[in-house]
Tab-separated table of C-alpha atoms in Angstrom:
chain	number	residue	atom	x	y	z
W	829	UNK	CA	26.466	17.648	2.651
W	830	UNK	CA	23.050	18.154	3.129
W	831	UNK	CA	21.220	19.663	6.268
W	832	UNK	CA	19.093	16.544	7.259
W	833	UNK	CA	18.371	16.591	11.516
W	834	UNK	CA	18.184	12.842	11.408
W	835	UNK	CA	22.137	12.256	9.836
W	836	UNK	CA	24.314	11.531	12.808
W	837	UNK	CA	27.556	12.398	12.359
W	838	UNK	CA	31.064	12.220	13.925
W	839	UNK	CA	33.584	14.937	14.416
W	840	UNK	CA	37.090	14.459	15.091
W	841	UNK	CA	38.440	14.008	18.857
W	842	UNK	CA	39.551	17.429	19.940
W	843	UNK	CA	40.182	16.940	23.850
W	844	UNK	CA	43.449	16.686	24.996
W	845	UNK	CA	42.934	14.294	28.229
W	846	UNK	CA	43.454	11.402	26.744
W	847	UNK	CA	46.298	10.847	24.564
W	848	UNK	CA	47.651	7.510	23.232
W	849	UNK	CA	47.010	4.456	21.032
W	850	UNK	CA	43.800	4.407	22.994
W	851	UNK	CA	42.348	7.432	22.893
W	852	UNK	CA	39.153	8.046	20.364
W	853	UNK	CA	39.983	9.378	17.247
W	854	UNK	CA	36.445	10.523	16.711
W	855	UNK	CA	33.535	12.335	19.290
W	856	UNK	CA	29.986	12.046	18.585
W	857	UNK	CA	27.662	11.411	17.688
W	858	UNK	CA	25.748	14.622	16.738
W	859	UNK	CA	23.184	15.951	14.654
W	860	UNK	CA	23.420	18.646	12.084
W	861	UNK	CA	21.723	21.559	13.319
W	862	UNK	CA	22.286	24.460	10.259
W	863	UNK	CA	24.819	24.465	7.565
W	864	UNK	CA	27.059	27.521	7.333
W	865	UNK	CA	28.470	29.232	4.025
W	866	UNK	CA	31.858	27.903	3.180
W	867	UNK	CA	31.430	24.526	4.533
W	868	UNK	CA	30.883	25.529	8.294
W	869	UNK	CA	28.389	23.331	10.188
W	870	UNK	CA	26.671	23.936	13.600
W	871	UNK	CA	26.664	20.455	15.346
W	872	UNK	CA	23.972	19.630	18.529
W	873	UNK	CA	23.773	16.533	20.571
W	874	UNK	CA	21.625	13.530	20.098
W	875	UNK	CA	19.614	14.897	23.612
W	876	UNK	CA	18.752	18.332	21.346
W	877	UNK	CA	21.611	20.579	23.118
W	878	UNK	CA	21.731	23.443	20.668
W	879	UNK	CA	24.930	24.441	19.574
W	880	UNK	CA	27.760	26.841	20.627
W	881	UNK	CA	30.328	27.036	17.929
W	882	UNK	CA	30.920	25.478	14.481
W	883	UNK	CA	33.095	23.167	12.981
W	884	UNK	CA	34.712	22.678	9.805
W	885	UNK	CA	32.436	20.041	7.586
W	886	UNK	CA	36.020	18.495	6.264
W	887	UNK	CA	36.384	17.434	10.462
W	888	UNK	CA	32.801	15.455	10.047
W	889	UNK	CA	31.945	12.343	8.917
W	890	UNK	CA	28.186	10.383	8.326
W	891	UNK	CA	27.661	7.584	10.969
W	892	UNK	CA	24.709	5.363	10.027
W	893	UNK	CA	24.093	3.845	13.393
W	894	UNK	CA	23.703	-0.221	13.033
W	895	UNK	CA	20.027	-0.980	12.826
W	896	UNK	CA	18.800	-3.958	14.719
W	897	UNK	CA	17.860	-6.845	12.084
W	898	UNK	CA	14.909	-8.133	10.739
W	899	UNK	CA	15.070	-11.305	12.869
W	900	UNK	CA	15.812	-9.572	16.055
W	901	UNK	CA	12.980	-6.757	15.464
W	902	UNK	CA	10.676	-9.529	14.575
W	903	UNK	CA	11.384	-11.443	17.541
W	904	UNK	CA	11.053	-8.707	20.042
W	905	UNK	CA	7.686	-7.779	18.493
W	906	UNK	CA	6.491	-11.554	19.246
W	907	UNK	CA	7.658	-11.663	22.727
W	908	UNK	CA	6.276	-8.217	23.490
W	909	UNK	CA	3.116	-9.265	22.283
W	910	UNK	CA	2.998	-13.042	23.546
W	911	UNK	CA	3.924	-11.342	26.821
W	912	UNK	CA	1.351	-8.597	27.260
W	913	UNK	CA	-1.093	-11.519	26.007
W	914	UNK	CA	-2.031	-9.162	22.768
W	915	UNK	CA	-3.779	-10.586	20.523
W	916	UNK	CA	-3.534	-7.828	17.672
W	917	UNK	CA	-0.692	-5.491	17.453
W	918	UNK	CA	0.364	-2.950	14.633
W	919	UNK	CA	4.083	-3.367	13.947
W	920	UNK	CA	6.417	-0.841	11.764
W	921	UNK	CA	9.789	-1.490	10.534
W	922	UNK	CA	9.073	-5.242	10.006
W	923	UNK	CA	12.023	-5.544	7.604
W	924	UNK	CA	10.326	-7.278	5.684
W	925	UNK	CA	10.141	-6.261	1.868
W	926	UNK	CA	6.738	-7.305	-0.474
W	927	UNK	CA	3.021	-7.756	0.151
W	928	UNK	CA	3.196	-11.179	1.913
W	929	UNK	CA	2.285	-13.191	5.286
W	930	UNK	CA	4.236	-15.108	7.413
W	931	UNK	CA	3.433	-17.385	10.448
W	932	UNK	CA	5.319	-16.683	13.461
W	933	UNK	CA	5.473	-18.615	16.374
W	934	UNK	CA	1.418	-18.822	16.975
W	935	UNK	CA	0.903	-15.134	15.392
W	936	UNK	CA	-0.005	-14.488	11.887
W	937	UNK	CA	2.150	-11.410	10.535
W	938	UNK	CA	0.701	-9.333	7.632
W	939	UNK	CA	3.266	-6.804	6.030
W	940	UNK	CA	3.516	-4.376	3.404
W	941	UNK	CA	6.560	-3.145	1.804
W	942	UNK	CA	8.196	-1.690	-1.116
W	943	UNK	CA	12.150	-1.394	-0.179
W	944	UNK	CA	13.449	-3.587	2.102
W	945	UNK	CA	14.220	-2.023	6.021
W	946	UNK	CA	12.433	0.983	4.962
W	947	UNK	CA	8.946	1.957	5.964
W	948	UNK	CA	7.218	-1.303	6.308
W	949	UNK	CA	4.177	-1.852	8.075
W	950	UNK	CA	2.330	-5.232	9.251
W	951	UNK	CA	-0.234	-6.507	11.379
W	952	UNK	CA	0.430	-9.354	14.048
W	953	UNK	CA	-3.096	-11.515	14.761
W	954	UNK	CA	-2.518	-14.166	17.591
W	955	UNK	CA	-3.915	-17.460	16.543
W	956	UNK	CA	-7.254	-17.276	18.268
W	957	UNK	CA	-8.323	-14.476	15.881
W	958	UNK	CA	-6.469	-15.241	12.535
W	959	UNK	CA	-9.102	-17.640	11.056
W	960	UNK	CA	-11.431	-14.161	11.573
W	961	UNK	CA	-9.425	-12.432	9.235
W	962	UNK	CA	-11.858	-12.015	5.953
W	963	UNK	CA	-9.838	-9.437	4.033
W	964	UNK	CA	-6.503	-7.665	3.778
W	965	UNK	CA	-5.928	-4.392	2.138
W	966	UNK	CA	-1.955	-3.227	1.476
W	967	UNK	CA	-2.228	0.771	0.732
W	968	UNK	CA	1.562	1.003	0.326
W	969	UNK	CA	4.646	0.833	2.265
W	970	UNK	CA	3.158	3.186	5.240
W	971	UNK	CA	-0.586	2.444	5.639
W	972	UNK	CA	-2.241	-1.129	5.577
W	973	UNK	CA	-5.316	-2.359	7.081
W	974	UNK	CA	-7.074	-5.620	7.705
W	975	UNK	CA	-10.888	-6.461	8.834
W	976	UNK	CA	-11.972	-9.102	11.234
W	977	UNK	CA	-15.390	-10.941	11.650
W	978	UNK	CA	-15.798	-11.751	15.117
W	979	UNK	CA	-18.833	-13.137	15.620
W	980	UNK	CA	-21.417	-10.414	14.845
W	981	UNK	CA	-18.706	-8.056	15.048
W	982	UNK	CA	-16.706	-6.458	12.781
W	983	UNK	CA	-13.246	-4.881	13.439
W	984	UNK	CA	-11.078	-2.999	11.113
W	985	UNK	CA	-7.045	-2.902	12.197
W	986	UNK	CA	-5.225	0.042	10.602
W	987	UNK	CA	-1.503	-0.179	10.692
W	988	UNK	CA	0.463	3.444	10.169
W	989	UNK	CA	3.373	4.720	9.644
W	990	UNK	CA	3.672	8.665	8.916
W	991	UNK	CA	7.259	10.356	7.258
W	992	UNK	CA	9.350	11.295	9.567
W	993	UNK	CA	10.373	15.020	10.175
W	994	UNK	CA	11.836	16.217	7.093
W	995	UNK	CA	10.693	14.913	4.680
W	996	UNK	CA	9.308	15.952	1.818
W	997	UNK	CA	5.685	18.019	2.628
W	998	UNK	CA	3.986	16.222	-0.720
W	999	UNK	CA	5.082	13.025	1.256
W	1000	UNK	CA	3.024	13.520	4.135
W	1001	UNK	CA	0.092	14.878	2.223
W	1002	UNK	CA	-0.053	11.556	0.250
W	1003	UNK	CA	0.000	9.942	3.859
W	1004	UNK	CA	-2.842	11.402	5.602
W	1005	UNK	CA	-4.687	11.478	2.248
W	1006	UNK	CA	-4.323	7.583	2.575
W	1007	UNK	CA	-5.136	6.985	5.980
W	1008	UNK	CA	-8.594	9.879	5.440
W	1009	UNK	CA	-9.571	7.447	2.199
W	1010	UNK	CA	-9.286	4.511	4.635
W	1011	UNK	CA	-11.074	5.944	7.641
W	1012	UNK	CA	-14.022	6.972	5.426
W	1013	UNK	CA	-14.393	3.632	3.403
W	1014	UNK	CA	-15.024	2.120	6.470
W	1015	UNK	CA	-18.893	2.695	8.081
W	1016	UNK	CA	-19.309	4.578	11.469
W	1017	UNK	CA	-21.365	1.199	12.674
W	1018	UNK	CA	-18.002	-0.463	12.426
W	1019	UNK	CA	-15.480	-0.627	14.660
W	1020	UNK	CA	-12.155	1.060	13.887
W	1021	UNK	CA	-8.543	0.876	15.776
W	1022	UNK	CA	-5.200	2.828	14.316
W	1023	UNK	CA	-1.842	1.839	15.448
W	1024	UNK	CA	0.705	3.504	14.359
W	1025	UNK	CA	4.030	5.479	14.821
W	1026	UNK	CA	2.910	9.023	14.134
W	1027	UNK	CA	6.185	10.982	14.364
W	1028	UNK	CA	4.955	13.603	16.923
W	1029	UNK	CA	4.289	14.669	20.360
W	1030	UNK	CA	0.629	15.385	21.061
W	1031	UNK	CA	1.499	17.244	24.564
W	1032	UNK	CA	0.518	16.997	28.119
W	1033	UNK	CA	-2.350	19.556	28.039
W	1034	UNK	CA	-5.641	18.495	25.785
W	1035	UNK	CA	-6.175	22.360	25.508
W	1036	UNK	CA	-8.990	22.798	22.656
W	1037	UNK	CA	-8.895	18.600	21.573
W	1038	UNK	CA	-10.535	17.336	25.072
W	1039	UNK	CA	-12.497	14.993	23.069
W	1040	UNK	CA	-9.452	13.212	21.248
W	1041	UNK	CA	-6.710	14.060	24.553
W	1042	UNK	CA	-7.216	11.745	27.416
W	1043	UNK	CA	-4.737	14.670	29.106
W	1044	UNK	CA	-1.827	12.184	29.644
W	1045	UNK	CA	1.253	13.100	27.857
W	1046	UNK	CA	4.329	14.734	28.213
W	1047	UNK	CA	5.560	18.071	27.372
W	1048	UNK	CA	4.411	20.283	24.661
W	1049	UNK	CA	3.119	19.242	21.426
W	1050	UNK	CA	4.161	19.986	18.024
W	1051	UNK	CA	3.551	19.811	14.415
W	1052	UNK	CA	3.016	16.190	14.084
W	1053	UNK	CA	1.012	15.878	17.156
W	1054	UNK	CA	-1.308	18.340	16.225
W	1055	UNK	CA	-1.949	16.770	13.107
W	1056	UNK	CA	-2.838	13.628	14.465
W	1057	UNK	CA	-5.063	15.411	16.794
W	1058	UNK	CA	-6.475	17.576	14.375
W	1059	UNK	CA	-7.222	13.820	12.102
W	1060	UNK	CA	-8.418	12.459	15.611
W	1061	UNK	CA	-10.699	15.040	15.868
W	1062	UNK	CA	-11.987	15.603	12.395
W	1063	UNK	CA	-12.926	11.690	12.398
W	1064	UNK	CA	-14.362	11.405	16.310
W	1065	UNK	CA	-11.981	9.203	17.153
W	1066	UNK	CA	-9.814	8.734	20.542
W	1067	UNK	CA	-6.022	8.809	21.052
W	1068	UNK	CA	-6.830	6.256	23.613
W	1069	UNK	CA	-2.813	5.851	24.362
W	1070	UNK	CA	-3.532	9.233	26.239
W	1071	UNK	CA	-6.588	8.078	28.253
W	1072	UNK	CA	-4.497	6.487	30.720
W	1073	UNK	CA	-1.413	7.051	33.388
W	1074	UNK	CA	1.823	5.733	32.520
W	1075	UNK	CA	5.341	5.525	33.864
W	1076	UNK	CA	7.280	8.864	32.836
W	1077	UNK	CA	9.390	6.847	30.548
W	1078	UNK	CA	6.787	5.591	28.405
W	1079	UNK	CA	5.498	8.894	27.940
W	1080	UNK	CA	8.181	10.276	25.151
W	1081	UNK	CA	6.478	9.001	22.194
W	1082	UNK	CA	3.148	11.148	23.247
């Protein structure tokens, strides 16, 4: 079994209070924290308790937890959006599989990807501002973009999606090697937004990134933040997310 902090797992029910045909035959779930010689694991909690003892890895079986489906996810992303009155909103996870478009209940959805429920990326555009839509550029399975003419404006969308924590490092790389190509095809005269899931926490404290932190955040960052602030930073842009106060449990993600 490999040591992956994203497998949930289940070990088997070792209390003794409940007893019966009712009682649980497995406990869980719980991540794998470090693999032990001889088969030993260390498990922690889903809340990031570390561990106190190990278990045997025969007592431990892989739970996949039951991912929402396409239809649901792409419902929920229309009624968040019709909702908040949004007229374009970056989506990841679309389940959707190819390099297609699909109309959606007044929206226009763009998508790009390669396996299906894995990775994908789109681009929602309400219906006042599809017919602005002049061209639509599918990177890969992480990183699309589309550009709007809006009168004498111009607007590029970015949609992102950066690998998770661990993953493969040459992964990553050929992310934010992506999304730097994009961001410097496109002129400082034009107008640039990034949405995105970027896999990190950028922190509470803007420390040395003042001009990219808006100093609204939560906790302290780590690798994945700073990366995105260091990319923030490199290209003058805003992590405009963190210009603004928000309710403590919609701060997690930053």
């Amino acid at each position: 079994m490999e040591k992956d902090c994203f497998s949930f797992v289940r070990k088997y029910h070792q209390c003794q209070e409940v007893k019966g045909k009712f009682a649980p035959n497995w406990k869980g779930p719980y991540i794998i924290r470090k693999i032990l010689p001889r088969g030993a694991l260390y498990l922690g909690d889903i809340e990031g308790n570390d561990p106190k003892t190990a278990v045997n890895a025969n007592a431990v079986k892989r739970c996949n937890p039951k991912q929402p489906g396409k239809k649901k996810v792409q419902q929920k992303g229309k009624r968040n959006a019709q909702k908040r009155k949004v007229n374009i909103a970056c989506v990841q996870e679309t389940r959707w599989a190819g390099s297609k478009e699909r109309n959606a209940d007044g929206y226009k959805l763009w998508y790009s990807g390669v396996v299906r429920s894995k990775n994908e990326v789109g681009i929602l555009v309400d219906r006042d501002l599809r017919g602005s839509v002049v061209e639509v550029r599918r990177v890969n399975n992480r990183l699309m973009f589309i550009k709007l003419v809006i009168g004498e404006c111009t607007l590029n969308v970015v949609s992102a999606y950066v690998p998770q924590t661990g993953l493969d490092e040459e992964v990553k790389r050929r992310f934010w090697e992506g999304l730097d190509e994009i961001v410097r095809s496109i002129p400082l005269t034009k107008r640039l937004f990034i949405g995105g899931d970027f896999s990190g926490h950028i922190g509470a404290a803007a420390g040395s990134y003042g001009e990219v932190h808006g100093d609204f955040g939560l906790g302290d960052s780590n690798r994945g933040g700073t990366s995105l602030l260091d990319f923030a930073k490199a290209f003058e842009l805003v992590i405009a997310n963190s210009t603004f106060p928000k309710r403590e449990e919609y701060l997690v993600t930053f």
